[in-house]
Amino acid sequence: KNEVEQSPQNLTAQEGEFITINCSYSVGISALHWLQQHPGGGIVSLFMLSSGKKKHGRLIATINIQEKHSSLHITASHPRDSAVYICAPITQGGSEKLVFGKGTKLTVNP
Amino acid sequence: DAGVTQSPTHLIKTRGQHVTLRCSPISGHKSVSWYQQVLGQGPQFIFQYYEKEERGRGNFPDRFSARQFPNYSSELNVNALLLGDSALYLCASSPTGRAVSGANVLTFGAGSRLTVL
């Protein structure tokens, strides 16, 4: 069983729709990154959060440490949001490391 | 200010050869971490270095090694290349060695795409 499970694996939406991507993890973590990867490989960290909720523009990330679950929401989706979104928890302990989900490929059609 | 820079961007090697990948962190960042991303998969953690010391190592064979220099740049070396080493190798830098700190920002480079024939 993977340490990090994301759903859905693929998601196609129409412009303007509300998007939710879910992440469940089995390891103890200190925080979690949501990453965005565009074709060609470039990765950007959208959020790092350890509790509650963060908002940046049309993006909202939530985390429930007790339930080992995080969600990424995109409001009023736009074709430029098309990318792979990756959940990456940071493991606890002296040797912190990122573990990664396989990613959710989002396509937003105009 | 330049972001995280990686070189080379693309390279092709044959089985058994050796490769060195380079990463320059953002100015002021003292931690560098390396990741391998096989096509269609999420990245996997290889190494983290902070202040020139190894802070963490993922589940990779001893053919993989890395080091960090006094200027905080880093090299990833892979010996005896296998076909399965073909991947995008990503480097990320952050200000501190602790992943969770108030001012921490994790910044990725564009990656080095390695093809092993």
PDB file of C-alpha atoms in Angstrom:
ATOM      1  CA  LYS A   1       0.000   0.000   0.000  1.00  0.00           C
ATOM      2  CA  ASN A   2       1.309   3.440  -0.948  1.00  0.00           C
ATOM      3  CA  GLU A   3       2.062   5.837   1.878  1.00  0.00           C
ATOM      4  CA  VAL A   4       0.188   8.579   0.007  1.00  0.00           C
ATOM      5  CA  GLU A   5      -3.005   8.066  -1.944  1.00  0.00           C
ATOM      6  CA  GLN A   6      -4.524  10.736  -4.148  1.00  0.00           C
ATOM      7  CA  SER A   7      -7.895  10.798  -5.816  1.00  0.00           C
ATOM      8  CA  PRO A   8      -8.925  11.124  -8.481  1.00  0.00           C
ATOM      9  CA  GLN A   9      -5.953  10.174 -10.667  1.00  0.00           C
ATOM     10  CA  ASN A  10      -7.402  12.066 -13.612  1.00  0.00           C
ATOM     11  CA  LEU A  11      -9.948  14.855 -13.605  1.00  0.00           C
ATOM     12  CA  THR A  12     -11.534  16.720 -16.487  1.00  0.00           C
ATOM     13  CA  ALA A  13     -13.610  19.804 -15.772  1.00  0.00           C
ATOM     14  CA  GLN A  14     -15.288  22.630 -17.604  1.00  0.00           C
ATOM     15  CA  GLU A  15     -14.063  26.144 -17.055  1.00  0.00           C
ATOM     16  CA  GLY A  16     -15.691  27.668 -14.001  1.00  0.00           C
ATOM     17  CA  GLU A  17     -16.267  24.409 -12.151  1.00  0.00           C
ATOM     18  CA  PHE A  18     -15.263  23.848  -8.532  1.00  0.00           C
ATOM     19  CA  ILE A  19     -12.493  21.267  -8.250  1.00  0.00           C
ATOM     20  CA  THR A  20     -11.567  19.054  -5.301  1.00  0.00           C
ATOM     21  CA  ILE A  21      -8.516  16.804  -5.098  1.00  0.00           C
ATOM     22  CA  ASN A  22      -8.123  14.535  -2.106  1.00  0.00           C
ATOM     23  CA  CYS A  23      -5.047  13.151  -0.376  1.00  0.00           C
ATOM     24  CA  SER A  24      -4.841  10.473   2.311  1.00  0.00           C
ATOM     25  CA  TYR A  25      -1.611   9.368   3.925  1.00  0.00           C
ATOM     26  CA  SER A  26      -0.609   6.646   6.332  1.00  0.00           C
ATOM     27  CA  VAL A  27       2.605   8.048   7.818  1.00  0.00           C
ATOM     28  CA  GLY A  28       3.041  10.487  10.671  1.00  0.00           C
ATOM     29  CA  ILE A  29       3.695  13.920   9.283  1.00  0.00           C
ATOM     30  CA  SER A  30       4.713  17.336  10.475  1.00  0.00           C
ATOM     31  CA  ALA A  31       3.212  19.202   7.513  1.00  0.00           C
ATOM     32  CA  LEU A  32       2.169  18.708   3.925  1.00  0.00           C
ATOM     33  CA  HIS A  33       2.892  20.387   0.583  1.00  0.00           C
ATOM     34  CA  TRP A  34       0.547  20.708  -2.334  1.00  0.00           C
ATOM     35  CA  LEU A  35       2.614  20.943  -5.495  1.00  0.00           C
ATOM     36  CA  GLN A  36       1.709  21.899  -9.053  1.00  0.00           C
ATOM     37  CA  GLN A  37       3.636  20.373 -11.954  1.00  0.00           C
ATOM     38  CA  HIS A  38       3.252  21.641 -15.499  1.00  0.00           C
ATOM     39  CA  PRO A  39       4.197  19.671 -18.620  1.00  0.00           C
ATOM     40  CA  GLY A  40       7.978  19.712 -18.982  1.00  0.00           C
ATOM     41  CA  GLY A  41       8.536  19.065 -15.307  1.00  0.00           C
ATOM     42  CA  GLY A  42       8.610  22.388 -13.449  1.00  0.00           C
ATOM     43  CA  ILE A  43       7.193  22.018  -9.930  1.00  0.00           C
ATOM     44  CA  VAL A  44       5.833  24.820  -7.792  1.00  0.00           C
ATOM     45  CA  SER A  45       4.876  24.526  -4.153  1.00  0.00           C
ATOM     46  CA  LEU A  46       1.375  25.980  -3.820  1.00  0.00           C
ATOM     47  CA  PHE A  47       0.965  25.501  -0.092  1.00  0.00           C
ATOM     48  CA  MET A  48       2.669  24.081   2.938  1.00  0.00           C
ATOM     49  CA  LEU A  49       0.270  23.519   5.801  1.00  0.00           C
ATOM     50  CA  SER A  50       0.334  21.736   9.112  1.00  0.00           C
ATOM     51  CA  SER A  51      -3.186  22.466  10.340  1.00  0.00           C
ATOM     52  CA  GLY A  52      -6.470  24.010   9.348  1.00  0.00           C
ATOM     53  CA  LYS A  53      -6.843  25.818   6.093  1.00  0.00           C
ATOM     54  CA  LYS A  54      -4.896  28.125   3.777  1.00  0.00           C
ATOM     55  CA  LYS A  55      -6.177  30.215   0.901  1.00  0.00           C
ATOM     56  CA  HIS A  56      -4.308  31.803  -1.965  1.00  0.00           C
ATOM     57  CA  GLY A  57      -6.405  33.387  -4.664  1.00  0.00           C
ATOM     58  CA  ARG A  58      -8.716  30.727  -6.089  1.00  0.00           C
ATOM     59  CA  LEU A  59      -6.862  27.914  -4.322  1.00  0.00           C
ATOM     60  CA  ILE A  60      -7.806  26.555  -0.914  1.00  0.00           C
ATOM     61  CA  ALA A  61      -6.015  23.767   0.964  1.00  0.00           C
ATOM     62  CA  THR A  62      -7.246  22.044   4.083  1.00  0.00           C
ATOM     63  CA  ILE A  63      -5.706  19.430   6.314  1.00  0.00           C
ATOM     64  CA  ASN A  64      -6.957  17.229   9.137  1.00  0.00           C
ATOM     65  CA  ILE A  65      -3.915  15.779  10.866  1.00  0.00           C
ATOM     66  CA  GLN A  66      -5.962  13.418  13.063  1.00  0.00           C
ATOM     67  CA  GLU A  67      -7.779  11.941  10.067  1.00  0.00           C
ATOM     68  CA  LYS A  68      -4.605  11.973   7.921  1.00  0.00           C
ATOM     69  CA  HIS A  69      -6.378  13.706   5.098  1.00  0.00           C
ATOM     70  CA  SER A  70      -5.888  16.848   3.044  1.00  0.00           C
ATOM     71  CA  SER A  71      -7.818  18.430   0.213  1.00  0.00           C
ATOM     72  CA  LEU A  72      -7.000  20.966  -2.464  1.00  0.00           C
ATOM     73  CA  HIS A  73      -9.864  23.008  -3.863  1.00  0.00           C
ATOM     74  CA  ILE A  74      -9.868  25.230  -6.925  1.00  0.00           C
ATOM     75  CA  THR A  75     -12.738  27.655  -7.293  1.00  0.00           C
ATOM     76  CA  ALA A  76     -13.812  29.023 -10.676  1.00  0.00           C
ATOM     77  CA  SER A  77     -11.382  26.742 -12.511  1.00  0.00           C
ATOM     78  CA  HIS A  78      -9.624  28.023 -15.614  1.00  0.00           C
ATOM     79  CA  PRO A  79      -7.785  26.247 -18.459  1.00  0.00           C
ATOM     80  CA  ARG A  80      -4.495  27.619 -17.110  1.00  0.00           C
ATOM     81  CA  ASP A  81      -5.086  25.502 -13.979  1.00  0.00           C
ATOM     82  CA  SER A  82      -4.500  22.397 -16.125  1.00  0.00           C
ATOM     83  CA  ALA A  83      -1.541  20.623 -14.560  1.00  0.00           C
ATOM     84  CA  VAL A  84      -0.647  17.696 -12.333  1.00  0.00           C
ATOM     85  CA  TYR A  85      -1.288  18.348  -8.647  1.00  0.00           C
ATOM     86  CA  ILE A  86       0.824  16.389  -6.193  1.00  0.00           C
ATOM     87  CA  CYS A  87       0.298  15.899  -2.481  1.00  0.00           C
ATOM     88  CA  ALA A  88       3.605  15.643  -0.601  1.00  0.00           C
ATOM     89  CA  PRO A  89       3.531  15.071   3.146  1.00  0.00           C
ATOM     90  CA  ILE A  90       6.654  15.780   5.193  1.00  0.00           C
ATOM     91  CA  THR A  91       7.433  12.819   7.435  1.00  0.00           C
ATOM     92  CA  GLN A  92       8.054  13.377  11.128  1.00  0.00           C
ATOM     93  CA  GLY A  93      11.312  12.709  12.835  1.00  0.00           C
ATOM     94  CA  GLY A  94      14.934  13.708  12.753  1.00  0.00           C
ATOM     95  CA  SER A  95      15.273  12.887   9.098  1.00  0.00           C
ATOM     96  CA  GLU A  96      12.392  14.747   7.546  1.00  0.00           C
ATOM     97  CA  LYS A  97      11.640  13.879   3.973  1.00  0.00           C
ATOM     98  CA  LEU A  98       8.898  14.431   1.460  1.00  0.00           C
ATOM     99  CA  VAL A  99       6.842  11.480   0.346  1.00  0.00           C
ATOM    100  CA  PHE A 100       4.789  11.985  -2.768  1.00  0.00           C
ATOM    101  CA  GLY A 101       1.467  10.939  -4.140  1.00  0.00           C
ATOM    102  CA  LYS A 102       1.309   9.899  -7.789  1.00  0.00           C
ATOM    103  CA  GLY A 103      -0.460  13.094  -8.652  1.00  0.00           C
ATOM    104  CA  THR A 104      -3.820  14.117 -10.061  1.00  0.00           C
ATOM    105  CA  LYS A 105      -3.854  15.199 -13.684  1.00  0.00           C
ATOM    106  CA  LEU A 106      -6.329  18.046 -14.060  1.00  0.00           C
ATOM    107  CA  THR A 107      -7.576  19.214 -17.435  1.00  0.00           C
ATOM    108  CA  VAL A 108      -9.847  22.234 -17.530  1.00  0.00           C
ATOM    109  CA  ASN A 109     -11.612  22.724 -20.848  1.00  0.00           C
ATOM    110  CA  PRO A 110     -12.768  26.150 -22.032  1.00  0.00           C
TER     111      PRO A 110
ATOM    112  CA  ASP B   1      17.161  36.662  -8.262  1.00  0.00           C
ATOM    113  CA  ALA B   2      17.746  33.389 -10.071  1.00  0.00           C
ATOM    114  CA  GLY B   3      15.698  30.401  -9.018  1.00  0.00           C
ATOM    115  CA  VAL B   4      17.054  26.908  -8.487  1.00  0.00           C
ATOM    116  CA  THR B   5      19.167  26.039 -11.509  1.00  0.00           C
ATOM    117  CA  GLN B   6      19.952  22.523 -12.621  1.00  0.00           C
ATOM    118  CA  SER B   7      22.337  21.263 -15.271  1.00  0.00           C
ATOM    119  CA  PRO B   8      22.339  19.658 -17.681  1.00  0.00           C
ATOM    120  CA  THR B   9      18.689  19.921 -18.676  1.00  0.00           C
ATOM    121  CA  HIS B  10      18.786  16.810 -20.816  1.00  0.00           C
ATOM    122  CA  LEU B  11      21.333  14.061 -21.254  1.00  0.00           C
ATOM    123  CA  ILE B  12      21.612  10.620 -22.767  1.00  0.00           C
ATOM    124  CA  LYS B  13      23.852   7.913 -21.362  1.00  0.00           C
ATOM    125  CA  THR B  14      24.352   4.209 -21.947  1.00  0.00           C
ATOM    126  CA  ARG B  15      24.098   1.408 -19.419  1.00  0.00           C
ATOM    127  CA  GLY B  16      27.109   1.135 -17.130  1.00  0.00           C
ATOM    128  CA  GLN B  17      28.143   4.769 -17.521  1.00  0.00           C
ATOM    129  CA  HIS B  18      28.335   7.339 -14.776  1.00  0.00           C
ATOM    130  CA  VAL B  19      26.440  10.646 -14.568  1.00  0.00           C
ATOM    131  CA  THR B  20      26.837  13.819 -12.522  1.00  0.00           C
ATOM    132  CA  LEU B  21      23.928  16.219 -12.135  1.00  0.00           C
ATOM    133  CA  ARG B  22      24.341  19.679 -10.664  1.00  0.00           C
ATOM    134  CA  CYS B  23      22.098  21.989  -8.684  1.00  0.00           C
ATOM    135  CA  SER B  24      22.539  25.589  -7.585  1.00  0.00           C
ATOM    136  CA  PRO B  25      20.103  26.662  -4.872  1.00  0.00           C
ATOM    137  CA  ILE B  26      18.471  30.013  -4.453  1.00  0.00           C
ATOM    138  CA  SER B  27      20.844  32.515  -2.878  1.00  0.00           C
ATOM    139  CA  GLY B  28      20.580  32.218   0.887  1.00  0.00           C
ATOM    140  CA  HIS B  29      19.138  28.704   0.833  1.00  0.00           C
ATOM    141  CA  LYS B  30      21.310  26.239   2.718  1.00  0.00           C
ATOM    142  CA  SER B  31      19.378  23.016   2.148  1.00  0.00           C
ATOM    143  CA  VAL B  32      19.225  21.033  -1.072  1.00  0.00           C
ATOM    144  CA  SER B  33      17.215  17.894  -1.691  1.00  0.00           C
ATOM    145  CA  TRP B  34      17.153  15.543  -4.674  1.00  0.00           C
ATOM    146  CA  TYR B  35      14.222  13.615  -6.118  1.00  0.00           C
ATOM    147  CA  GLN B  36      13.755  11.074  -8.896  1.00  0.00           C
ATOM    148  CA  GLN B  37      10.587  11.170 -10.967  1.00  0.00           C
ATOM    149  CA  VAL B  38       9.978   8.265 -13.304  1.00  0.00           C
ATOM    150  CA  LEU B  39       7.552   8.998 -16.130  1.00  0.00           C
ATOM    151  CA  GLY B  40       3.956   8.843 -14.943  1.00  0.00           C
ATOM    152  CA  GLN B  41       4.852   8.612 -11.264  1.00  0.00           C
ATOM    153  CA  GLY B  42       5.239  11.046  -8.393  1.00  0.00           C
ATOM    154  CA  PRO B  43       8.748  12.062  -7.357  1.00  0.00           C
ATOM    155  CA  GLN B  44      10.721   9.949  -4.888  1.00  0.00           C
ATOM    156  CA  PHE B  45      13.081  11.370  -2.302  1.00  0.00           C
ATOM    157  CA  ILE B  46      16.761  10.531  -2.842  1.00  0.00           C
ATOM    158  CA  PHE B  47      18.845  12.812  -0.557  1.00  0.00           C
ATOM    159  CA  GLN B  48      18.699  15.918   1.554  1.00  0.00           C
ATOM    160  CA  TYR B  49      21.762  18.001   2.422  1.00  0.00           C
ATOM    161  CA  TYR B  50      22.004  20.880   4.842  1.00  0.00           C
ATOM    162  CA  GLU B  51      25.144  22.817   5.647  1.00  0.00           C
ATOM    163  CA  LYS B  52      27.151  20.277   3.643  1.00  0.00           C
ATOM    164  CA  GLU B  53      25.960  17.328   5.715  1.00  0.00           C
ATOM    165  CA  GLU B  54      23.613  14.566   4.641  1.00  0.00           C
ATOM    166  CA  ARG B  55      20.348  14.960   6.544  1.00  0.00           C
ATOM    167  CA  GLY B  56      18.330  12.226   4.945  1.00  0.00           C
ATOM    168  CA  ARG B  57      18.505   9.446   2.415  1.00  0.00           C
ATOM    169  CA  GLY B  58      15.743   7.653   0.557  1.00  0.00           C
ATOM    170  CA  ASN B  59      15.542   4.031  -0.469  1.00  0.00           C
ATOM    171  CA  PHE B  60      18.073   4.137  -3.287  1.00  0.00           C
ATOM    172  CA  PRO B  61      21.094   1.866  -3.891  1.00  0.00           C
ATOM    173  CA  ASP B  62      24.653   2.882  -3.115  1.00  0.00           C
ATOM    174  CA  ARG B  63      25.154   3.671  -6.799  1.00  0.00           C
ATOM    175  CA  PHE B  64      23.507   6.962  -5.921  1.00  0.00           C
ATOM    176  CA  SER B  65      25.603   9.489  -4.023  1.00  0.00           C
ATOM    177  CA  ALA B  66      25.569  13.216  -3.505  1.00  0.00           C
ATOM    178  CA  ARG B  67      27.462  16.014  -1.874  1.00  0.00           C
ATOM    179  CA  GLN B  68      27.017  19.667  -1.055  1.00  0.00           C
ATOM    180  CA  PHE B  69      29.718  22.261  -1.501  1.00  0.00           C
ATOM    181  CA  PRO B  70      30.638  25.262   0.686  1.00  0.00           C
ATOM    182  CA  ASN B  71      28.615  27.536  -1.607  1.00  0.00           C
ATOM    183  CA  TYR B  72      25.602  25.223  -0.970  1.00  0.00           C
ATOM    184  CA  SER B  73      25.469  23.945  -4.532  1.00  0.00           C
ATOM    185  CA  SER B  74      25.116  20.203  -4.858  1.00  0.00           C
ATOM    186  CA  GLU B  75      25.963  17.287  -7.120  1.00  0.00           C
ATOM    187  CA  LEU B  76      24.101  14.023  -7.550  1.00  0.00           C
ATOM    188  CA  ASN B  77      26.194  11.149  -8.881  1.00  0.00           C
ATOM    189  CA  VAL B  78      24.877   7.883 -10.244  1.00  0.00           C
ATOM    190  CA  ASN B  79      27.278   5.070 -11.103  1.00  0.00           C
ATOM    191  CA  ALA B  80      26.767   1.972 -13.225  1.00  0.00           C
ATOM    192  CA  LEU B  81      23.645   3.344 -14.857  1.00  0.00           C
ATOM    193  CA  LEU B  82      20.704   1.038 -15.460  1.00  0.00           C
ATOM    194  CA  LEU B  83      17.824   1.476 -17.876  1.00  0.00           C
ATOM    195  CA  GLY B  84      15.559   2.016 -14.872  1.00  0.00           C
ATOM    196  CA  ASP B  85      17.527   5.107 -13.881  1.00  0.00           C
ATOM    197  CA  SER B  86      15.922   6.955 -16.781  1.00  0.00           C
ATOM    198  CA  ALA B  87      13.924   9.694 -15.106  1.00  0.00           C
ATOM    199  CA  LEU B  88      13.562  13.376 -14.381  1.00  0.00           C
ATOM    200  CA  TYR B  89      15.890  14.317 -11.516  1.00  0.00           C
ATOM    201  CA  LEU B  90      14.635  17.248  -9.512  1.00  0.00           C
ATOM    202  CA  CYS B  91      16.493  19.411  -7.069  1.00  0.00           C
ATOM    203  CA  ALA B  92      14.786  21.618  -4.500  1.00  0.00           C
ATOM    204  CA  SER B  93      16.236  24.186  -2.138  1.00  0.00           C
ATOM    205  CA  SER B  94      14.975  25.683   1.106  1.00  0.00           C
ATOM    206  CA  PRO B  95      16.380  28.144   3.619  1.00  0.00           C
ATOM    207  CA  THR B  96      16.793  25.704   6.494  1.00  0.00           C
ATOM    208  CA  GLY B  97      17.284  22.034   7.133  1.00  0.00           C
ATOM    209  CA  ARG B  98      13.973  21.800   8.902  1.00  0.00           C
ATOM    210  CA  ALA B  99      11.077  21.256   6.541  1.00  0.00           C
ATOM    211  CA  VAL B 100       8.618  22.933   8.836  1.00  0.00           C
ATOM    212  CA  SER B 101       9.522  26.440   9.838  1.00  0.00           C
ATOM    213  CA  GLY B 102       7.629  29.683   9.599  1.00  0.00           C
ATOM    214  CA  ALA B 103       9.700  31.094   6.800  1.00  0.00           C
ATOM    215  CA  ASN B 104      10.350  27.901   4.928  1.00  0.00           C
ATOM    216  CA  VAL B 105       9.866  27.971   1.205  1.00  0.00           C
ATOM    217  CA  LEU B 106      10.572  24.937  -0.918  1.00  0.00           C
ATOM    218  CA  THR B 107      11.617  25.832  -4.452  1.00  0.00           C
ATOM    219  CA  PHE B 108      12.176  23.293  -7.203  1.00  0.00           C
ATOM    220  CA  GLY B 109      14.438  23.465 -10.211  1.00  0.00           C
ATOM    221  CA  ALA B 110      13.210  22.525 -13.686  1.00  0.00           C
ATOM    222  CA  GLY B 111      14.992  19.184 -13.482  1.00  0.00           C
ATOM    223  CA  SER B 112      17.528  17.167 -15.440  1.00  0.00           C
ATOM    224  CA  ARG B 113      16.013  14.590 -17.750  1.00  0.00           C
ATOM    225  CA  LEU B 114      18.232  11.522 -17.954  1.00  0.00           C
ATOM    226  CA  THR B 115      17.756   8.866 -20.601  1.00  0.00           C
ATOM    227  CA  VAL B 116      19.719   5.639 -20.270  1.00  0.00           C
ATOM    228  CA  LEU B 117      19.962   3.525 -23.432  1.00  0.00           C
TER     229      LEU B 117
END
